[in-house]
Amino acid sequence: MPRLIGPVVLIGLWTCTSSLIPSWPSPWRVGGLLAANLQDPVFQAALAGSARRMVVGYALVVVLGITLGLLLGRFRFLDQLMGSLAVATHAIPGAAWVPLAILWFGLTERAVIFTILLGAVGIVVVQTDTGIRDVPPILVRAARTMGAKGLKYFWFVVVPAAIPKMVDGLRLAWAFGWRALMAGELLTSVSGLGQLLNQVAKAGAVDQLLAIMLLIALIGIAVDGLIFKRLEHAVRVRWGLN
Amino acid sequence: MRVELQHVYKAFRQNDQTVPVLQDISLTVEQGEFVCLLGPTGCGKSTVVNLIAGLEKADTGQVLVNGQPVTGPGPRRVVVFQDAALFPWLTVMGNVEFGLRMAGVSKSQRHTAAMAYIKLVHLSKFAHAYPHQLSGGMRQRVAIARGLVMQPDILLMDEPFGALDAQTRAILQQELMGIWQKTGCSILFVTHNVREATGLADRVYVISSRPGRIKNVEAIRVPRPRDAAHAALAGHQQRIIASLGEEIEKVMKDELGEAIHFAPTDRPGGADRSVDLHL
Ligand SMILES: Nc1ncnc2c1ncn2[C@@H]1O[C@H](COP(=O)(O)OP(=O)(O)O)[C@@H](O)[C@H]1O
Ligand SMILES: [Mg+2]
């Protein structure tokens, strides 16, 4: 119940302010527009396009991020060679990759996926690498006395011990990737939610603009809450970190 | 099988200083023997365990198993740590079969072996539970099973029951006795509790601190199961406390930063506390 207080207050304030400012649409109007939009084939196609790019981009982030993180964690020379590159990548906001993406891939879907990848992969690499370096010493000792060595030690002890950090990285990567997707679509005008934002803003339709932004926020909250928070909680309980 | 330390010296670097931790330690654990290491916190008991486990190297002196120097860690000498150190991502079964898996034992074989030891520590019902679902005492049972399944030359137990409540501790001590008698394995058991040491061991090495030296060796020949009220045990306990008499003061002084003097007989805290060196 207390979790509902925040949203209720927010909607209350929004309703009050919209009744005072004529150009500021009420939440009920914006919500209604969003519901109507969801029935519209053009809108549905844009939503599907965004979802597709996000899924492809995020899948690449997971596979490349974890692979690179494991390699960097396992081989010190790779970490020295590429560790700072991963940190640097992670320090660049997703939107800043868009110009380079357009130069290389043009105004295409690939440019958007490239933006998601570069905007989100760094944090997964860094977190996986950190997790691998921070295996609790007591577990290292226990594993060593039971004869764990080499690749088996890495695979059956180090990697599972790093999972909580990896999950933190994946959760952050989703948020970064979602932002990068919007930036990419806004600037490349590839059909999607970002590009719709551009269109309705040019038409001066504040209510439509807010309806799309509301959807972007809701998707962000829903995926984080329904997938990542639960995953993180389950992992923290299992790993005894609570 | 015989584990032997010969004139071991070990120092650690602390704040740019070389601090001797173990000084001329010689001890043996014979095949099937139950030996306790007893001493105040910080006297180097865990360091002895780590030396035998192969997790640390002696600066001088020898650590021998069957006459062969120990060169590194391995499943012939497993450790049960104070906080169990189970792998949280594995079930009880997964933890107990871990060492066999590392050794490349087939799935069905290691499953059968692990189940036998899970039964031995009375956790059959919990074979598929995760460590976070178990109590402290149950986790130590898993750690014991995880060590024994490797059929080690020696089971090294570093204050395994130190974090448990008195009742759980008493139950586990009794069960450990049963397991030791059933399996015939050698055990080196570290504790700072005099009563625990005299209740369990064939022999107690009493270690003094800074640097750790062997102060006294008590051979305890009281037959098992031991009655806590056995007159001979009280005698052993008194001799151990007496041999640590100055030591207890030394630790108190170090920890409280002032000189305190008391005789072993009128120590504060009542009967039970009077045998616990964890001050
Ligand atoms: N790896 C280490 N580096 C530096 N000092 C250590 C290390 N391990 C133990 N010591 C020191 O050695 C002393 C003995 O430690 P330990 O063997 O853990 O004692 P005990 O188990 O009897 O409490 C302590 O003073 C501790 O600070
Ligand atoms: Mg210790």
XYZ file of C-alpha atoms and ligand atoms in Angstrom:
549
model
C 0.000 0.000 0.000
C 2.647 2.641 0.898
C 4.148 2.055 -2.543
C 1.000 3.551 -4.077
C 1.331 6.864 -2.200
C 4.018 8.216 -4.543
C 2.118 7.634 -7.804
C -1.159 8.895 -6.270
C 0.472 12.149 -5.107
C 2.119 12.547 -8.511
C -1.172 12.122 -10.389
C -2.870 14.478 -7.908
C -0.285 17.231 -8.462
C -0.422 16.703 -12.234
C -4.232 17.007 -12.162
C -4.088 20.223 -10.086
C -1.458 21.911 -12.251
C -3.203 20.927 -15.484
C -6.435 22.531 -14.286
C -4.523 25.806 -13.729
C -2.489 25.844 -16.976
C -4.605 25.481 -20.141
C -1.763 24.217 -22.409
C -0.889 21.485 -19.894
C -3.063 18.369 -20.477
C -4.428 16.408 -17.524
C -3.164 12.904 -16.733
C -6.605 11.529 -17.586
C -6.461 13.017 -21.058
C -2.888 11.761 -21.589
C -3.811 8.325 -20.298
C -6.829 8.203 -22.595
C -4.709 9.189 -25.586
C -2.205 6.479 -24.740
C -4.968 3.869 -24.550
C -6.264 5.030 -27.947
C -2.750 5.025 -29.436
C -2.238 1.437 -28.416
C -5.120 0.518 -30.771
C -3.558 2.428 -33.679
C -1.631 0.235 -36.199
C 0.953 2.951 -36.923
C 1.665 3.348 -33.227
C 1.771 -0.417 -32.768
C 4.301 -0.737 -35.580
C 6.497 1.926 -33.946
C 6.264 0.176 -30.602
C 7.110 -3.188 -32.172
C 10.096 -1.607 -33.964
C 11.458 -0.163 -30.727
C 10.936 -3.449 -28.907
C 12.718 -5.406 -31.632
C 15.766 -3.127 -31.588
C 15.884 -3.196 -27.804
C 15.740 -6.992 -27.693
C 18.440 -7.401 -30.338
C 20.624 -4.673 -28.849
C 20.260 -5.965 -25.315
C 20.965 -9.550 -26.363
C 24.224 -8.340 -27.912
C 25.018 -6.403 -24.735
C 24.502 -9.497 -22.569
C 26.517 -11.868 -24.759
C 29.390 -9.498 -25.529
C 29.450 -7.855 -22.112
C 29.629 -11.096 -20.142
C 32.081 -12.733 -22.545
C 34.424 -9.754 -22.451
C 34.005 -9.376 -18.689
C 34.901 -13.041 -18.122
C 37.933 -12.780 -20.400
C 39.127 -9.600 -18.719
C 38.609 -11.128 -15.298
C 40.424 -14.316 -16.224
C 43.406 -12.863 -18.067
C 45.214 -10.067 -16.308
C 47.020 -8.903 -19.462
C 43.667 -8.455 -21.245
C 42.441 -6.424 -18.305
C 45.512 -4.211 -18.479
C 45.074 -3.917 -22.242
C 41.316 -3.341 -22.398
C 40.103 -2.661 -18.873
C 40.448 1.103 -19.195
C 38.724 0.934 -22.589
C 35.705 -0.705 -20.946
C 35.708 1.951 -18.234
C 35.965 4.709 -20.861
C 33.117 3.207 -22.900
C 31.025 3.058 -19.779
C 31.761 6.755 -19.091
C 30.300 7.874 -22.450
C 26.512 8.408 -22.373
C 24.615 6.357 -24.964
C 23.414 9.447 -26.857
C 27.015 10.473 -27.530
C 27.483 7.362 -29.676
C 24.720 8.321 -32.110
C 26.777 10.601 -34.412
C 29.435 7.917 -34.832
C 26.735 5.306 -35.374
C 25.168 7.441 -38.130
C 28.565 8.023 -39.764
C 29.224 4.285 -39.887
C 25.761 2.837 -40.494
C 23.707 5.739 -41.883
C 20.162 6.440 -40.713
C 19.452 2.753 -40.194
C 18.265 0.289 -37.612
C 21.850 -0.933 -37.287
C 22.936 2.508 -36.133
C 20.340 2.343 -33.332
C 21.442 -1.136 -32.267
C 25.066 -0.010 -32.325
C 24.084 2.872 -30.016
C 22.391 0.504 -27.564
C 25.380 -1.823 -27.613
C 27.980 0.869 -26.950
C 25.764 2.694 -24.483
C 25.234 -0.359 -22.291
C 27.993 -2.895 -22.796
C 30.641 -1.103 -20.702
C 28.825 -1.503 -17.399
C 28.334 -5.240 -17.964
C 32.032 -5.707 -18.743
C 33.115 -3.673 -15.722
C 30.726 -5.407 -13.305
C 31.530 -8.914 -14.525
C 35.248 -8.188 -14.299
C 34.853 -6.770 -10.770
C 32.753 -9.744 -9.671
C 35.440 -12.128 -10.847
C 38.117 -10.255 -8.936
C 36.085 -10.053 -5.728
C 35.430 -13.715 -5.016
C 35.238 -13.973 -1.194
C 38.681 -15.202 -0.035
C 37.130 -17.802 2.278
C 35.415 -19.452 -0.720
C 38.691 -19.391 -2.653
C 40.391 -21.196 0.221
C 37.573 -23.722 0.623
C 37.627 -24.461 -3.113
C 41.418 -24.820 -3.192
C 41.481 -27.317 -0.342
C 38.894 -29.409 -2.181
C 41.149 -29.630 -5.191
C 39.595 -26.964 -7.441
C 42.092 -25.725 -10.031
C 42.363 -24.186 -13.474
C 39.366 -23.941 -15.755
C 37.131 -26.020 -13.462
C 37.903 -23.668 -10.598
C 37.088 -20.702 -12.804
C 33.866 -22.169 -14.126
C 32.480 -23.748 -10.936
C 33.647 -21.223 -8.342
C 34.691 -17.876 -9.778
C 31.881 -17.427 -12.311
C 29.027 -18.318 -9.939
C 30.579 -16.153 -7.230
C 30.496 -13.236 -9.688
C 26.819 -13.639 -10.577
C 25.437 -11.027 -8.122
C 27.739 -8.369 -9.615
C 26.828 -9.475 -13.145
C 23.134 -9.126 -12.367
C 23.744 -5.600 -11.046
C 25.483 -4.864 -14.342
C 22.664 -6.343 -16.433
C 20.076 -4.296 -14.592
C 21.969 -1.045 -15.126
C 22.660 -2.027 -18.733
C 18.950 -2.353 -19.375
C 18.349 1.186 -18.139
C 21.296 2.569 -20.135
C 20.233 0.635 -23.229
C 16.657 1.925 -23.018
C 17.936 5.521 -22.918
C 20.346 4.842 -25.787
C 17.480 3.362 -27.848
C 15.435 6.542 -27.487
C 18.401 8.759 -28.348
C 19.183 6.608 -31.370
C 15.619 6.666 -32.680
C 15.226 10.395 -32.101
C 18.314 11.199 -34.119
C 18.132 8.568 -36.872
C 14.369 8.824 -37.433
C 14.143 5.043 -37.727
C 10.467 4.255 -37.088
C 9.946 3.776 -33.345
C 8.855 5.512 -30.164
C 11.763 7.953 -30.335
C 10.909 8.974 -33.848
C 7.218 9.368 -32.914
C 8.320 11.794 -30.203
C 10.033 13.832 -32.882
C 6.950 13.822 -35.132
C 4.405 14.898 -32.536
C 6.775 17.534 -31.134
C 7.130 19.058 -34.618
C 3.320 19.063 -34.872
C 3.158 20.829 -31.491
C 0.943 18.118 -29.938
C 1.930 18.359 -26.278
C -0.709 15.838 -25.194
C 0.535 13.226 -27.672
C 4.112 13.956 -26.699
C 3.258 13.311 -23.051
C 1.330 10.156 -23.939
C 4.384 8.683 -25.651
C 6.694 9.762 -22.845
C 4.331 8.158 -20.351
C 4.543 4.897 -22.266
C 8.350 5.086 -22.339
C 8.378 5.600 -18.573
C 5.881 2.790 -17.957
C 7.855 0.296 -20.036
C 11.050 1.292 -18.231
C 9.451 0.860 -14.811
C 7.676 -2.380 -15.729
C 10.714 -4.173 -17.136
C 12.889 -3.075 -14.223
C 10.290 -3.969 -11.608
C 8.956 -7.190 -13.076
C 12.215 -8.655 -14.320
C 15.349 -7.056 -12.946
C 14.325 -6.219 -9.395
C 12.972 -9.723 -8.925
C 16.053 -11.308 -10.435
C 18.334 -9.190 -8.277
C 16.338 -10.004 -5.148
C 16.337 -13.736 -5.878
C 20.088 -13.693 -6.439
C 20.780 -11.681 -3.294
C 18.731 -14.083 -1.186
C 20.361 -17.163 -2.690
C 23.871 -15.743 -2.327
C 23.121 -14.765 1.275
C 23.715 -11.050 0.685
C 20.597 -9.793 2.459
C 49.053 -41.595 7.793
C 50.732 -39.096 10.018
C 50.751 -35.314 9.984
C 53.767 -33.653 11.471
C 55.063 -30.133 12.017
C 58.784 -29.922 12.774
C 60.237 -26.744 14.258
C 57.985 -24.500 12.220
C 58.619 -20.789 12.245
C 56.251 -18.385 10.540
C 56.156 -14.590 10.451
C 53.805 -12.128 8.746
C 54.492 -8.607 7.520
C 52.292 -6.155 9.383
C 52.679 -2.395 8.906
C 56.227 -2.765 7.503
C 57.230 -4.940 10.425
C 57.967 -8.633 10.499
C 55.841 -10.098 13.257
C 56.677 -13.657 14.290
C 53.429 -15.592 14.642
C 54.621 -19.167 15.171
C 57.893 -19.970 16.936
C 59.347 -23.465 16.901
C 56.067 -25.346 16.628
C 56.384 -29.128 16.556
C 53.358 -31.358 16.721
C 52.019 -34.606 15.347
C 48.649 -36.073 14.544
C 48.785 -39.857 14.258
C 46.492 -41.929 12.052
C 42.970 -41.839 13.472
C 43.875 -39.487 16.287
C 41.746 -36.623 17.516
C 44.021 -33.710 18.390
C 43.013 -30.286 19.667
C 44.886 -27.029 19.321
C 43.966 -24.721 22.148
C 45.029 -21.154 22.681
C 43.868 -17.564 22.989
C 42.644 -15.643 19.943
C 45.499 -14.480 17.743
C 48.021 -17.081 18.923
C 48.346 -18.570 15.445
C 45.964 -21.550 15.506
C 44.475 -20.758 12.120
C 47.974 -20.295 10.758
C 48.826 -23.860 11.825
C 45.688 -25.100 10.051
C 46.586 -23.133 6.920
C 50.127 -24.531 6.946
C 48.859 -28.117 7.070
C 46.174 -27.346 4.475
C 48.898 -25.973 2.198
C 47.301 -22.526 2.073
C 50.401 -20.974 3.719
C 54.091 -21.879 3.637
C 56.360 -22.192 6.671
C 59.311 -19.775 6.726
C 61.519 -22.447 8.292
C 60.826 -25.962 9.506
C 58.812 -28.710 7.884
C 55.175 -29.619 7.402
C 55.015 -33.315 6.576
C 52.199 -35.691 5.686
C 53.417 -39.288 5.759
C 56.940 -37.921 5.672
C 56.281 -35.942 2.483
C 56.467 -32.137 2.587
C 53.187 -30.325 1.913
C 53.535 -28.264 -1.267
C 50.069 -26.811 -1.710
C 46.380 -27.266 -0.984
C 44.653 -30.474 -2.013
C 41.728 -32.729 -1.160
C 43.764 -35.017 1.115
C 43.641 -32.271 3.764
C 40.297 -30.487 3.881
C 39.296 -27.645 6.163
C 36.030 -26.978 7.978
C 36.037 -23.227 8.566
C 34.317 -21.401 11.407
C 31.650 -19.923 9.116
C 31.259 -23.117 7.045
C 32.256 -21.354 3.793
C 29.649 -23.235 1.768
C 29.077 -22.238 -1.850
C 25.795 -20.318 -1.634
C 24.812 -21.074 -5.222
C 24.920 -24.836 -4.675
C 22.462 -27.026 -2.778
C 23.598 -29.205 0.117
C 24.089 -31.993 -2.424
C 25.993 -29.670 -4.758
C 28.283 -28.576 -1.938
C 28.974 -32.077 -0.674
C 29.730 -33.463 -4.122
C 31.855 -30.450 -5.081
C 35.255 -31.996 -4.351
C 34.360 -35.202 -6.195
C 33.246 -33.141 -9.164
C 36.596 -31.347 -9.176
C 38.248 -34.767 -9.086
C 36.286 -35.798 -12.189
C 34.140 -38.455 -10.515
C 31.088 -39.425 -12.587
C 27.761 -37.895 -11.699
C 26.060 -41.038 -10.414
C 29.057 -42.105 -8.343
C 29.523 -38.750 -6.684
C 25.800 -38.504 -6.064
C 25.794 -41.823 -4.230
C 28.882 -40.946 -2.199
C 27.597 -37.473 -1.318
C 24.233 -38.871 -0.238
C 25.940 -41.302 2.131
C 27.755 -38.467 3.895
C 24.673 -36.254 3.912
C 22.955 -39.123 5.732
C 25.892 -39.416 8.096
C 25.352 -35.811 9.233
C 21.553 -36.312 9.359
C 20.643 -33.908 6.572
C 18.939 -36.280 4.109
C 15.789 -34.193 4.192
C 17.762 -31.096 3.277
C 19.822 -32.498 0.411
C 18.174 -30.090 -1.996
C 18.080 -27.042 0.272
C 20.373 -24.060 -0.254
C 22.773 -22.839 2.437
C 20.717 -19.705 3.107
C 17.826 -21.949 4.141
C 19.880 -23.729 6.816
C 20.743 -22.862 10.420
C 24.351 -22.282 11.486
C 24.606 -25.770 12.944
C 23.217 -27.381 9.797
C 25.721 -25.486 7.668
C 28.552 -26.862 9.753
C 27.165 -30.357 9.239
C 27.257 -29.756 5.496
C 30.831 -28.495 5.749
C 31.803 -31.635 7.670
C 30.126 -33.887 5.076
C 31.749 -31.909 2.259
C 35.153 -32.556 3.801
C 34.648 -36.202 4.754
C 33.331 -37.235 1.341
C 36.879 -36.670 0.042
C 38.074 -39.346 2.514
C 40.921 -37.067 3.517
C 44.085 -38.018 5.385
C 43.108 -35.416 7.925
C 40.095 -33.237 8.620
C 41.195 -29.779 9.768
C 38.534 -28.017 11.809
C 39.169 -24.348 12.576
C 36.873 -23.367 15.462
C 34.017 -25.092 13.636
C 31.503 -24.646 16.449
C 32.756 -21.272 17.691
C 29.836 -19.312 16.295
C 27.096 -21.662 17.504
C 24.934 -21.467 20.604
C 25.864 -23.717 23.517
C 23.152 -26.311 22.890
C 23.850 -26.736 19.167
C 27.527 -26.854 19.953
C 27.048 -29.671 22.466
C 24.967 -31.686 20.009
C 27.495 -31.244 17.227
C 30.401 -32.174 19.495
C 28.634 -35.405 20.319
C 27.858 -36.137 16.678
C 31.393 -35.325 15.618
C 32.613 -37.914 18.125
C 30.297 -40.483 16.561
C 31.417 -39.604 13.045
C 35.074 -39.737 14.022
C 34.634 -43.153 15.622
C 32.672 -44.434 12.628
C 35.034 -43.159 9.932
C 38.344 -43.490 11.755
C 39.640 -40.285 10.184
C 42.298 -38.110 11.810
C 41.076 -34.767 13.089
C 42.893 -31.608 14.073
C 40.374 -29.500 15.920
C 41.044 -25.860 16.793
C 39.279 -24.248 19.714
C 39.772 -21.658 22.395
C 37.412 -23.468 24.740
C 39.127 -25.622 27.371
C 36.070 -27.756 28.081
C 35.531 -28.457 24.390
C 39.161 -29.499 23.976
C 39.220 -31.840 26.965
C 35.847 -33.306 26.032
C 36.937 -34.249 22.539
C 40.651 -34.812 22.198
C 43.129 -37.624 22.624
C 45.742 -34.920 22.954
C 45.578 -31.165 23.499
C 48.354 -28.836 22.379
C 48.191 -25.644 24.392
C 49.600 -22.672 22.473
C 50.678 -19.354 23.914
C 50.481 -16.162 21.908
C 52.795 -13.609 20.306
C 54.608 -15.508 19.092
C 52.734 -18.814 19.254
C 54.679 -21.465 21.143
C 53.593 -24.850 22.433
C 53.219 -24.360 26.158
C 51.941 -27.730 27.178
C 50.700 -31.011 25.745
C 47.959 -32.834 27.630
C 47.291 -36.447 26.740
C 43.712 -37.238 27.734
C 42.999 -40.888 28.263
C 39.510 -40.622 29.692
C 37.390 -43.262 27.911
C 34.575 -42.211 25.596
C 31.770 -41.327 25.732
C 33.149 -38.836 28.198
C 31.230 -37.726 31.200
C 31.741 -33.988 31.702
C 31.844 -34.632 35.453
C 34.726 -37.123 35.223
C 37.303 -36.173 37.842
C 40.268 -36.633 35.501
C 38.829 -34.067 33.058
C 38.734 -31.408 35.741
C 42.384 -32.131 36.458
C 43.309 -31.710 32.787
C 41.311 -28.507 32.578
C 43.015 -27.078 35.616
C 46.456 -27.911 34.297
C 45.629 -26.322 30.943
C 44.331 -23.143 32.569
C 47.351 -23.052 34.842
C 49.712 -23.415 31.875
C 47.931 -20.511 30.242
C 47.682 -18.514 33.458
C 50.066 -15.747 32.494
C 48.802 -16.010 28.959
C 45.251 -15.141 29.942
C 46.543 -12.039 31.653
C 48.680 -11.148 28.648
C 45.690 -11.288 26.361
C 43.577 -9.253 28.747
C 46.310 -6.634 28.970
C 46.651 -6.467 25.202
C 42.946 -6.117 24.680
C 42.144 -3.758 27.512
C 45.428 -1.847 27.578
C 45.971 -2.251 31.313
C 47.428 -4.726 33.731
C 44.920 -7.054 35.306
C 45.781 -9.803 37.669
C 43.613 -12.659 38.774
C 44.086 -16.281 39.657
C 42.447 -18.892 37.423
C 40.157 -19.888 40.287
C 38.498 -16.530 40.843
C 37.990 -15.370 37.291
C 34.807 -13.432 36.659
C 31.851 -14.729 34.699
C 31.008 -17.993 36.417
C 31.909 -21.589 35.769
C 31.387 -21.814 32.025
C 33.234 -18.634 31.266
C 36.166 -19.762 33.336
C 37.116 -22.277 30.670
C 36.669 -20.033 27.652
C 39.782 -18.218 26.546
C 37.959 -15.970 24.132
C 38.115 -12.963 26.396
N 47.817 -13.283 6.092
C 48.217 -12.622 7.200
N 48.921 -11.472 7.090
C 49.326 -10.806 8.182
N 49.095 -11.202 9.440
C 48.410 -12.340 9.628
C 47.923 -13.106 8.514
N 47.281 -14.193 8.992
C 47.343 -14.092 10.344
N 48.024 -12.998 10.727
C 48.316 -12.611 12.121
O 48.853 -13.717 12.767
C 48.372 -13.813 14.088
C 47.777 -15.178 14.309
O 46.613 -15.306 13.526
P 45.714 -16.608 13.503
O 46.519 -17.762 13.057
O 44.505 -16.295 12.707
O 45.342 -16.764 15.052
P 44.164 -17.573 15.748
O 43.529 -18.455 14.719
O 44.820 -18.316 16.852
O 43.198 -16.577 16.289
C 47.381 -12.690 14.277
O 48.005 -11.677 15.004
C 47.056 -12.242 12.891
O 46.825 -10.862 12.861
Mg 41.591 -18.501 14.013
